[in-house]
Amino acid sequence: MEIPVFTVDAFTKIPFKGNPAAICPLINELSDDLYQKIAAEMNLSETAFITKINPADDFSTGARFRLRWFTPTNEVPLCGHATLASAAVLFYQKKNTNATVVFDTKSGPLSVRQQGESIIMDFPLNTPDQKDPSDFKDLIKAVVGDQPVQEVCFNSTTKKLMIRLADSCGRQILAGLKPNSAALLASEGTGRVMGVIVTALGTPETHPGYDFYSRYFAPWNGVAEDPVCGSAHTVLAAYWSQKLGKKKLLAYQCSCRGGEVNLEVRDDGRVNLIGQAVTVLRGTLTL
């Protein structure tokens, strides 16, 4: 069996920046066990599998596909960067002719469309609720150490804990955090939290004018740090839009690779995640 595979760097236009995802467009469905083995073999934060819903369609003309995402250890219900990368494969590699393509996923239908050199993704907005930091004190300590924390929020849908650093902490403090995955796993083993977002107020007054910064850690999903996480930005967009009184936001995830996300918070409980992507590898898996 031969399976095409593409490695796409998402939320960037520069190779080896942003967040890499492996994308496999499949003629036929595979077993869940094989999906997981392929994702483990690719060993990226996510491997996505695009499959046809209508057998008569092909990847160049079809407008609706099934999409699933796997980390090296498990399937996840929502992934932004691998959705962006999947859309890039369809639009740029398969030359899909549709203005909009819809992916059927575990988080419902997600539509994607091109806008210039960017791709716009229609995602659910996941508003977090404010929490008492003492409820997560060991986990917070494991992630940010002794850095001052301004607010702690949690979104139960995504199981993401969001820690906002005090405004005295700039981008350098956030970028310098070095949480240990083992310490995170030891401090939270209930299954309630599956990822931790750390965020800080941006510097919109300086070019290019980022409204906020973030990093994202998910060792519970086999990912020590996700370089640029789209699903985390469904939480961040809701939070910072309310705090800043803005519907359009420009965000930067300051991992080592780094990546930029444009956000448009809509009035219908959805958010547009906008980013670029570049394909760095095309190959074939032989099984």
CSV table of C-alpha atoms in Angstrom, one decimal:
chain,number,residue,atom,x,y,z
A,1,MET,CA,0.0,0.0,0.0
A,2,GLU,CA,1.3,3.5,-0.9
A,3,ILE,CA,-0.1,6.6,0.8
A,4,PRO,CA,0.8,10.1,-0.3
A,5,VAL,CA,2.1,12.3,2.5
A,6,PHE,CA,2.8,16.1,2.6
A,7,THR,CA,4.6,18.0,5.4
A,8,VAL,CA,3.2,21.5,5.6
A,9,ASP,CA,4.4,24.3,7.9
A,10,ALA,CA,1.2,26.1,9.0
A,11,PHE,CA,0.8,29.7,10.2
A,12,THR,CA,3.8,30.9,8.4
A,13,LYS,CA,5.1,31.6,4.9
A,14,ILE,CA,8.7,30.7,5.7
A,15,PRO,CA,9.8,27.0,5.6
A,16,PHE,CA,10.8,25.6,9.0
A,17,LYS,CA,8.8,28.1,10.9
A,18,GLY,CA,5.2,27.8,12.1
A,19,ASN,CA,3.8,24.4,13.0
A,20,PRO,CA,4.5,21.4,10.8
A,21,ALA,CA,1.8,18.8,10.2
A,22,ALA,CA,1.8,15.7,8.1
A,23,ILE,CA,-1.2,15.4,5.7
A,24,CYS,CA,-2.4,12.2,4.1
A,25,PRO,CA,-5.1,12.4,1.4
A,26,LEU,CA,-6.6,8.9,1.3
A,27,ILE,CA,-8.7,7.2,-1.4
A,28,ASN,CA,-10.1,4.8,1.2
A,29,GLU,CA,-10.5,4.9,5.0
A,30,LEU,CA,-7.9,3.1,7.1
A,31,SER,CA,-8.2,1.5,10.5
A,32,ASP,CA,-7.9,3.6,13.6
A,33,ASP,CA,-4.9,1.5,14.6
A,34,LEU,CA,-3.1,2.3,11.3
A,35,TYR,CA,-3.9,6.0,11.6
A,36,GLN,CA,-2.3,6.0,15.0
A,37,LYS,CA,0.8,4.1,13.8
A,38,ILE,CA,1.3,6.5,10.9
A,39,ALA,CA,1.0,9.5,13.3
A,40,ALA,CA,3.5,8.0,15.6
A,41,GLU,CA,5.8,7.3,12.7
A,42,MET,CA,5.5,10.9,11.4
A,43,ASN,CA,6.1,12.1,15.0
A,44,LEU,CA,4.8,15.6,14.5
A,45,SER,CA,2.3,17.3,16.8
A,46,GLU,CA,-0.4,16.3,14.4
A,47,THR,CA,-0.9,14.1,11.4
A,48,ALA,CA,-4.2,14.6,9.5
A,49,PHE,CA,-6.1,12.2,7.3
A,50,ILE,CA,-8.4,13.6,4.5
A,51,THR,CA,-10.8,11.1,3.1
A,52,LYS,CA,-13.6,11.3,0.5
A,53,ILE,CA,-17.2,11.3,1.6
A,54,ASN,CA,-18.6,10.9,-2.0
A,55,PRO,CA,-16.7,8.1,-3.8
A,56,ALA,CA,-17.3,9.9,-7.1
A,57,ASP,CA,-15.3,13.0,-5.9
A,58,ASP,CA,-11.6,13.6,-6.3
A,59,PHE,CA,-9.3,15.9,-4.3
A,60,SER,CA,-9.3,18.5,-7.1
A,61,THR,CA,-13.1,18.9,-7.5
A,62,GLY,CA,-14.7,17.6,-4.3
A,63,ALA,CA,-16.1,20.3,-1.9
A,64,ARG,CA,-16.6,18.2,1.2
A,65,PHE,CA,-14.3,15.7,2.9
A,66,ARG,CA,-13.8,13.9,6.2
A,67,LEU,CA,-10.9,15.0,8.3
A,68,ARG,CA,-9.3,13.4,11.4
A,69,TRP,CA,-6.3,14.5,13.5
A,70,PHE,CA,-3.9,12.3,15.4
A,71,THR,CA,-1.0,13.2,17.7
A,72,PRO,CA,1.8,10.6,18.1
A,73,THR,CA,-0.2,9.1,21.0
A,74,ASN,CA,-3.9,9.7,20.4
A,75,GLU,CA,-6.7,11.2,18.3
A,76,VAL,CA,-7.8,14.8,19.1
A,77,PRO,CA,-11.2,16.4,18.5
A,78,LEU,CA,-10.0,19.7,17.1
A,79,CYS,CA,-6.7,20.9,15.5
A,80,GLY,CA,-6.2,24.3,13.8
A,81,HIS,CA,-2.8,24.1,12.2
A,82,ALA,CA,-3.4,20.6,10.7
A,83,THR,CA,-6.7,21.9,9.3
A,84,LEU,CA,-4.9,24.8,7.7
A,85,ALA,CA,-2.3,22.4,6.4
A,86,SER,CA,-5.0,20.1,5.0
A,87,ALA,CA,-6.6,23.0,3.2
A,88,ALA,CA,-3.2,24.0,1.8
A,89,VAL,CA,-2.7,20.5,0.3
A,90,LEU,CA,-6.1,20.7,-1.3
A,91,PHE,CA,-5.8,24.2,-2.7
A,92,TYR,CA,-2.1,24.4,-3.5
A,93,GLN,CA,-1.1,20.8,-4.3
A,94,LYS,CA,-4.3,19.2,-5.5
A,95,LYS,CA,-5.5,22.5,-7.2
A,96,ASN,CA,-9.0,22.1,-5.7
A,97,THR,CA,-11.3,24.3,-7.8
A,98,ASN,CA,-13.9,25.2,-5.1
A,99,ALA,CA,-14.1,28.6,-3.5
A,100,THR,CA,-14.9,26.9,-0.2
A,101,VAL,CA,-14.2,23.4,1.1
A,102,VAL,CA,-15.9,21.8,4.1
A,103,PHE,CA,-14.3,19.3,6.4
A,104,ASP,CA,-16.5,17.0,8.5
A,105,THR,CA,-14.8,16.5,11.8
A,106,LYS,CA,-15.4,15.5,15.4
A,107,SER,CA,-16.0,19.2,16.1
A,108,GLY,CA,-18.6,19.5,13.4
A,109,PRO,CA,-18.2,20.9,9.9
A,110,LEU,CA,-15.3,23.3,9.4
A,111,SER,CA,-15.2,25.4,6.3
A,112,VAL,CA,-12.0,26.7,4.7
A,113,ARG,CA,-11.5,29.2,1.9
A,114,GLN,CA,-8.7,31.1,0.2
A,115,GLN,CA,-8.1,34.9,0.6
A,116,GLY,CA,-5.1,36.0,-1.3
A,117,GLU,CA,-2.1,34.2,0.1
A,118,SER,CA,-3.9,33.2,3.2
A,119,ILE,CA,-6.5,30.6,4.2
A,120,ILE,CA,-9.5,31.4,6.3
A,121,MET,CA,-10.9,28.7,8.7
A,122,ASP,CA,-14.4,28.9,10.2
A,123,PHE,CA,-13.9,27.5,13.8
A,124,PRO,CA,-16.0,27.4,17.0
A,125,LEU,CA,-15.3,30.1,19.5
A,126,ASN,CA,-14.4,28.5,22.9
A,127,THR,CA,-15.0,31.1,25.7
A,128,PRO,CA,-13.1,30.3,28.9
A,129,ASP,CA,-14.4,30.8,32.4
A,130,GLN,CA,-12.4,32.5,35.1
A,131,LYS,CA,-11.1,30.1,37.8
A,132,ASP,CA,-9.5,30.4,41.3
A,133,PRO,CA,-5.8,29.9,40.7
A,134,SER,CA,-5.6,27.9,43.9
A,135,ASP,CA,-7.6,25.1,42.2
A,136,PHE,CA,-4.6,24.6,39.8
A,137,LYS,CA,-1.7,25.8,41.9
A,138,ASP,CA,0.6,22.8,41.4
A,139,LEU,CA,0.1,22.9,37.6
A,140,ILE,CA,0.5,26.7,37.4
A,141,LYS,CA,3.7,26.4,39.4
A,142,ALA,CA,5.0,23.7,37.1
A,143,VAL,CA,4.3,25.8,34.0
A,144,VAL,CA,5.3,29.4,34.9
A,145,GLY,CA,7.4,28.9,38.1
A,146,ASP,CA,7.4,32.1,40.2
A,147,GLN,CA,6.3,34.4,37.4
A,148,PRO,CA,3.3,36.6,38.5
A,149,VAL,CA,-0.1,35.5,37.2
A,150,GLN,CA,-2.9,37.9,36.5
A,151,GLU,CA,-5.7,35.6,35.7
A,152,VAL,CA,-6.5,31.9,35.3
A,153,CYS,CA,-9.3,30.6,33.0
A,154,PHE,CA,-10.5,27.2,31.9
A,155,ASN,CA,-12.5,26.0,28.9
A,156,SER,CA,-14.2,22.6,29.5
A,157,THR,CA,-15.0,21.9,25.9
A,158,THR,CA,-11.3,22.0,24.8
A,159,LYS,CA,-10.0,21.0,28.3
A,160,LYS,CA,-7.5,23.9,28.0
A,161,LEU,CA,-6.3,25.8,31.1
A,162,MET,CA,-5.3,29.4,30.2
A,163,ILE,CA,-2.8,31.3,32.4
A,164,ARG,CA,-2.4,35.0,31.8
A,165,LEU,CA,0.8,36.4,33.0
A,166,ALA,CA,0.9,39.8,34.7
A,167,ASP,CA,1.2,42.7,32.3
A,168,SER,CA,4.7,43.3,33.8
A,169,CYS,CA,5.8,40.1,32.0
A,170,GLY,CA,6.6,40.8,28.4
A,171,ARG,CA,7.3,38.6,25.5
A,172,GLN,CA,10.8,37.7,26.6
A,173,ILE,CA,9.5,36.3,29.9
A,174,LEU,CA,6.9,34.2,28.1
A,175,ALA,CA,9.4,33.0,25.5
A,176,GLY,CA,11.9,32.1,28.3
A,177,LEU,CA,9.6,29.7,30.1
A,178,LYS,CA,10.9,26.1,30.2
A,179,PRO,CA,8.2,23.9,31.8
A,180,ASN,CA,9.1,20.2,32.2
A,181,SER,CA,6.6,17.8,30.7
A,182,ALA,CA,7.1,15.3,33.4
A,183,ALA,CA,6.3,17.9,36.0
A,184,LEU,CA,3.1,18.9,34.2
A,185,LEU,CA,2.0,15.3,34.0
A,186,ALA,CA,2.7,14.8,37.7
A,187,SER,CA,0.8,17.9,38.7
A,188,GLU,CA,-2.3,17.0,36.7
A,189,GLY,CA,-3.4,13.5,36.1
A,190,THR,CA,-7.2,13.6,36.4
A,191,GLY,CA,-7.9,14.1,32.7
A,192,ARG,CA,-9.6,17.4,33.4
A,193,VAL,CA,-6.8,19.4,31.7
A,194,MET,CA,-5.3,18.3,28.4
A,195,GLY,CA,-3.4,21.4,27.5
A,196,VAL,CA,-2.1,24.6,29.1
A,197,ILE,CA,-2.1,28.0,27.3
A,198,VAL,CA,0.2,30.7,28.7
A,199,THR,CA,-0.5,34.2,27.4
A,200,ALA,CA,0.6,37.7,27.8
A,201,LEU,CA,-0.6,41.1,26.7
A,202,GLY,CA,0.9,42.2,23.4
A,203,THR,CA,2.5,45.3,22.0
A,204,PRO,CA,-0.1,46.6,19.5
A,205,GLU,CA,1.7,50.0,19.4
A,206,THR,CA,4.8,48.6,17.8
A,207,HIS,CA,5.0,47.0,14.3
A,208,PRO,CA,3.5,44.5,13.4
A,209,GLY,CA,1.2,45.2,16.3
A,210,TYR,CA,0.5,41.9,18.1
A,211,ASP,CA,-2.5,42.1,20.4
A,212,PHE,CA,-1.3,39.2,22.5
A,213,TYR,CA,1.4,36.5,22.8
A,214,SER,CA,1.0,32.9,23.8
A,215,ARG,CA,2.6,29.4,24.1
A,216,TYR,CA,0.9,26.1,24.4
A,217,PHE,CA,1.9,22.9,26.2
A,218,ALA,CA,0.1,19.5,25.8
A,219,PRO,CA,2.2,16.6,27.2
A,220,TRP,CA,-1.1,14.8,28.0
A,221,ASN,CA,-1.5,14.4,24.2
A,222,GLY,CA,2.1,13.5,23.6
A,223,VAL,CA,3.1,17.0,22.6
A,224,ALA,CA,5.5,18.8,24.9
A,225,GLU,CA,5.0,22.1,23.2
A,226,ASP,CA,2.8,22.8,20.2
A,227,PRO,CA,4.6,25.5,18.2
A,228,VAL,CA,1.5,27.3,16.9
A,229,CYS,CA,-1.9,25.9,18.1
A,230,GLY,CA,-5.0,26.9,16.2
A,231,SER,CA,-7.4,25.3,18.7
A,232,ALA,CA,-5.7,27.2,21.6
A,233,HIS,CA,-6.5,30.4,19.6
A,234,THR,CA,-10.2,29.6,19.7
A,235,VAL,CA,-9.9,30.1,23.5
A,236,LEU,CA,-7.5,33.0,23.3
A,237,ALA,CA,-9.6,34.9,20.7
A,238,ALA,CA,-12.7,34.8,23.0
A,239,TYR,CA,-10.7,35.9,26.0
A,240,TRP,CA,-8.7,38.7,24.4
A,241,SER,CA,-11.5,40.0,22.3
A,242,GLN,CA,-13.5,40.6,25.5
A,243,LYS,CA,-10.5,42.1,27.4
A,244,LEU,CA,-9.4,44.4,24.6
A,245,GLY,CA,-12.8,45.2,23.1
A,246,LYS,CA,-11.7,44.2,19.6
A,247,LYS,CA,-13.2,41.8,17.1
A,248,LYS,CA,-10.1,41.6,14.9
A,249,LEU,CA,-6.9,40.5,16.6
A,250,LEU,CA,-3.3,39.7,15.5
A,251,ALA,CA,-1.6,37.1,17.6
A,252,TYR,CA,1.9,35.6,17.8
A,253,GLN,CA,2.8,32.3,19.4
A,254,CYS,CA,6.3,32.7,20.6
A,255,SER,CA,7.6,29.1,20.5
A,256,CYS,CA,11.1,28.5,19.1
A,257,ARG,CA,9.6,28.2,15.6
A,258,GLY,CA,7.0,31.0,16.1
A,259,GLY,CA,3.9,31.7,14.1
A,260,GLU,CA,1.3,34.4,13.4
A,261,VAL,CA,-2.4,34.0,13.6
A,262,ASN,CA,-5.0,36.6,12.4
A,263,LEU,CA,-8.4,36.3,14.2
A,264,GLU,CA,-11.8,37.6,13.5
A,265,VAL,CA,-14.3,37.1,16.3
A,266,ARG,CA,-17.8,36.9,14.8
A,267,ASP,CA,-21.2,37.6,16.3
A,268,ASP,CA,-22.5,34.0,15.7
A,269,GLY,CA,-20.3,32.3,18.2
A,270,ARG,CA,-17.6,31.4,15.7
A,271,VAL,CA,-14.1,32.7,14.9
A,272,ASN,CA,-12.2,33.0,11.7
A,273,LEU,CA,-8.6,31.8,12.0
A,274,ILE,CA,-6.5,33.2,9.2
A,275,GLY,CA,-3.0,32.1,8.3
A,276,GLN,CA,-0.6,31.1,5.6
A,277,ALA,CA,1.1,27.7,5.0
A,278,VAL,CA,4.0,26.4,3.0
A,279,THR,CA,4.6,22.8,1.8
A,280,VAL,CA,8.1,21.6,2.6
A,281,LEU,CA,7.9,17.9,1.7
A,282,ARG,CA,6.0,15.6,-0.7
A,283,GLY,CA,6.4,11.9,-0.5
A,284,THR,CA,4.9,8.4,-0.2
A,285,LEU,CA,4.4,6.1,2.7
A,286,THR,CA,4.9,2.5,1.8
A,287,LEU,CA,3.1,0.0,4.0
